[in-house]
PDB file of C-alpha atoms in Angstrom:
ATOM      1  CA  MET A 476     -17.301   8.695  18.771  1.00 50.00           C
ATOM      2  CA  LYS A 477     -16.478   9.342  15.107  1.00 48.00           C
ATOM      3  CA  PRO A 478     -13.025   8.457  13.759  1.00 49.00           C
ATOM      4  CA  ALA A 479     -10.810  11.370  12.814  1.00 49.00           C
ATOM      5  CA  PRO A 480     -11.053  12.301   9.102  1.00 50.00           C
ATOM      6  CA  GLU A 481      -7.330  11.557   8.642  1.00 51.00           C
ATOM      7  CA  ALA A 482      -7.767   8.053  10.102  1.00 53.00           C
ATOM      8  CA  ALA A 483     -10.773   7.371   7.868  1.00 62.00           C
ATOM      9  CA  GLN A 484      -8.691   8.154   4.773  1.00 90.00           C
ATOM     10  CA  SER A 485      -5.668   6.020   5.589  1.00 93.00           C
ATOM     11  CA  CYS A 486      -4.686   2.454   6.382  1.00 94.00           C
ATOM     12  CA  ARG A 487      -1.573   0.521   7.325  1.00 96.00           C
ATOM     13  CA  ILE A 488       0.842  -0.079   4.450  1.00 97.00           C
ATOM     14  CA  ASP A 489       1.091  -3.818   5.173  1.00 96.00           C
ATOM     15  CA  LEU A 490      -2.684  -4.138   5.115  1.00 96.00           C
ATOM     16  CA  TRP A 491      -2.944  -2.204   1.832  1.00 97.00           C
ATOM     17  CA  LEU A 492      -0.220  -4.286   0.130  1.00 97.00           C
ATOM     18  CA  TRP A 493      -2.071  -7.441   1.178  1.00 97.00           C
ATOM     19  CA  ARG A 494      -5.479  -6.134   0.009  1.00 97.00           C
ATOM     20  CA  ALA A 495      -3.975  -5.044  -3.329  1.00 97.00           C
ATOM     21  CA  ARG A 496      -2.499  -8.552  -3.688  1.00 96.00           C
ATOM     22  CA  PHE A 497       1.137  -7.483  -3.850  1.00 95.00           C
ATOM     23  CA  ALA A 498       1.810  -9.877  -0.956  1.00 94.00           C
ATOM     24  CA  LYS A 499       0.230 -13.271  -0.286  1.00 95.00           C
ATOM     25  CA  THR A 500       0.032 -12.668   3.462  1.00 96.00           C
ATOM     26  CA  ARG A 501       0.127  -9.670   5.756  1.00 95.00           C
ATOM     27  CA  SER A 502       3.258 -11.097   7.329  1.00 96.00           C
ATOM     28  CA  LEU A 503       5.029 -11.077   3.963  1.00 95.00           C
ATOM     29  CA  ALA A 504       3.848  -7.507   3.380  1.00 95.00           C
ATOM     30  CA  ALA A 505       5.196  -6.504   6.792  1.00 96.00           C
ATOM     31  CA  ASP A 506       8.534  -8.167   5.961  1.00 95.00           C
ATOM     32  CA  MET A 507       8.762  -6.136   2.730  1.00 93.00           C
ATOM     33  CA  VAL A 508       8.322  -2.942   4.735  1.00 95.00           C
ATOM     34  CA  GLU A 509      10.735  -3.930   7.506  1.00 95.00           C
ATOM     35  CA  ARG A 510      13.437  -4.775   4.927  1.00 93.00           C
ATOM     36  CA  GLY A 511      13.186  -1.195   3.646  1.00 90.00           C
ATOM     37  CA  ALA A 512      11.911  -2.358   0.253  1.00 91.00           C
ATOM     38  CA  ILE A 513       8.974   0.090   0.145  1.00 95.00           C
ATOM     39  CA  ARG A 514       9.276   3.759  -0.799  1.00 96.00           C
ATOM     40  CA  LEU A 515       6.258   5.983  -0.262  1.00 96.00           C
ATOM     41  CA  THR A 516       5.710   9.410  -1.797  1.00 96.00           C
ATOM     42  CA  HIS A 517       3.171  11.364   0.256  1.00 94.00           C
ATOM     43  CA  ARG A 518       2.487  15.016  -0.600  1.00 93.00           C
ATOM     44  CA  GLY A 519       5.625  15.182  -2.741  1.00 93.00           C
ATOM     45  CA  VAL A 520       7.989  13.812  -0.081  1.00 94.00           C
ATOM     46  CA  GLN A 521       9.503  10.366  -0.683  1.00 94.00           C
ATOM     47  CA  THR A 522      10.454   8.224   2.307  1.00 94.00           C
ATOM     48  CA  ARG A 523      11.628   4.669   2.763  1.00 95.00           C
ATOM     49  CA  LEU A 524       9.139   3.006   5.085  1.00 93.00           C
ATOM     50  CA  ASP A 525      10.522   1.226   8.119  1.00 92.00           C
ATOM     51  CA  LYS A 526       7.434   0.048   9.995  1.00 95.00           C
ATOM     52  CA  PRO A 527       4.379  -1.897   8.743  1.00 95.00           C
ATOM     53  CA  SER A 528       2.149   0.409  10.774  1.00 94.00           C
ATOM     54  CA  ARG A 529       2.958   3.441   8.594  1.00 94.00           C
ATOM     55  CA  SER A 530      -0.092   4.911   6.892  1.00 95.00           C
ATOM     56  CA  VAL A 531      -0.904   5.064   3.202  1.00 96.00           C
ATOM     57  CA  HIS A 532      -3.457   7.502   1.752  1.00 96.00           C
ATOM     58  CA  PRO A 533      -5.299   7.764  -1.573  1.00 96.00           C
ATOM     59  CA  GLY A 534      -3.058   9.696  -3.962  1.00 96.00           C
ATOM     60  CA  ASP A 535       0.199   8.359  -2.486  1.00 97.00           C
ATOM     61  CA  ASP A 536       2.755   6.733  -4.789  1.00 97.00           C
ATOM     62  CA  ILE A 537       4.435   3.480  -3.767  1.00 97.00           C
ATOM     63  CA  LEU A 538       7.629   2.085  -5.302  1.00 97.00           C
ATOM     64  CA  PHE A 539       8.938  -1.428  -4.583  1.00 94.00           C
ATOM     65  CA  ALA A 540      10.680  -4.371  -6.218  1.00 90.00           C
ATOM     66  CA  GLN A 541       8.686  -7.476  -7.039  1.00 87.00           C
ATOM     67  CA  GLY A 542       9.744 -10.417  -9.159  1.00 84.00           C
ATOM     68  CA  GLY A 543      13.035  -8.768 -10.106  1.00 86.00           C
ATOM     69  CA  ARG A 544      11.486  -5.545 -11.425  1.00 91.00           C
ATOM     70  CA  LEU A 545      10.471  -2.210  -9.975  1.00 93.00           C
ATOM     71  CA  VAL A 546       6.762  -1.610  -9.518  1.00 94.00           C
ATOM     72  CA  ALA A 547       5.388   1.916  -9.154  1.00 97.00           C
ATOM     73  CA  VAL A 548       1.723   2.399  -8.278  1.00 97.00           C
ATOM     74  CA  ARG A 549      -0.558   5.221  -7.205  1.00 97.00           C
ATOM     75  CA  VAL A 550      -3.025   4.411  -4.436  1.00 97.00           C
ATOM     76  CA  LEU A 551      -6.570   5.099  -5.646  1.00 97.00           C
ATOM     77  CA  HIS A 552      -8.602   3.416  -2.908  1.00 95.00           C
ATOM     78  CA  LEU A 553      -7.852   1.789   0.427  1.00 95.00           C
ATOM     79  CA  GLY A 554     -10.240  -1.141   0.113  1.00 93.00           C
ATOM     80  CA  GLU A 555     -12.351  -2.828   2.743  1.00 93.00           C
ATOM     81  CA  ARG A 556     -11.166  -6.416   2.342  1.00 93.00           C
ATOM     82  CA  ARG A 557      -8.881  -8.704   0.360  1.00 94.00           C
ATOM     83  CA  GLY A 558     -11.189  -9.451  -2.509  1.00 92.00           C
ATOM     84  CA  PRO A 559     -10.810 -11.074  -5.907  1.00 95.00           C
ATOM     85  CA  PRO A 560      -8.037  -9.876  -8.265  1.00 95.00           C
ATOM     86  CA  GLU A 561     -10.389  -7.531 -10.143  1.00 95.00           C
ATOM     87  CA  GLU A 562     -11.281  -5.778  -6.893  1.00 95.00           C
ATOM     88  CA  ALA A 563      -7.604  -5.584  -5.902  1.00 96.00           C
ATOM     89  CA  ARG A 564      -6.601  -4.004  -9.245  1.00 96.00           C
ATOM     90  CA  ALA A 565      -9.159  -1.231  -8.643  1.00 96.00           C
ATOM     91  CA  LEU A 566      -7.161  -0.111  -5.585  1.00 97.00           C
ATOM     92  CA  TYR A 567      -4.211   1.224  -7.597  1.00 97.00           C
ATOM     93  CA  LEU A 568      -2.983   2.647 -10.894  1.00 97.00           C
ATOM     94  CA  LEU A 569       0.264   1.324 -12.386  1.00 95.00           C
ATOM     95  CA  LEU A 570       2.726   4.124 -13.130  1.00 94.00           C
ATOM     96  CA  ASP A 571       5.391   4.009 -15.864  1.00 76.00           C
TER      97      ASP A 571
END
């Protein structure tokens, strides 16, 4: 059975934050989400994420605080694994 097209083009937010190296572990990424520290803009609608299982899609914007400053990124790719930093940086575009 083939996965649904929507499922193929999305992944969990905690998994994506870990793959993109914004969190050292998936548990820390999940904690960021559960604290309400992640805002996701999907199709022009911004929401504060409350569960690590929420989906992120290419083209979504993510806003969160890290190291005392706000970080805004656009999701370019979902990634297949947690790779080296160069591979992780290819997953997103920093926004001003």
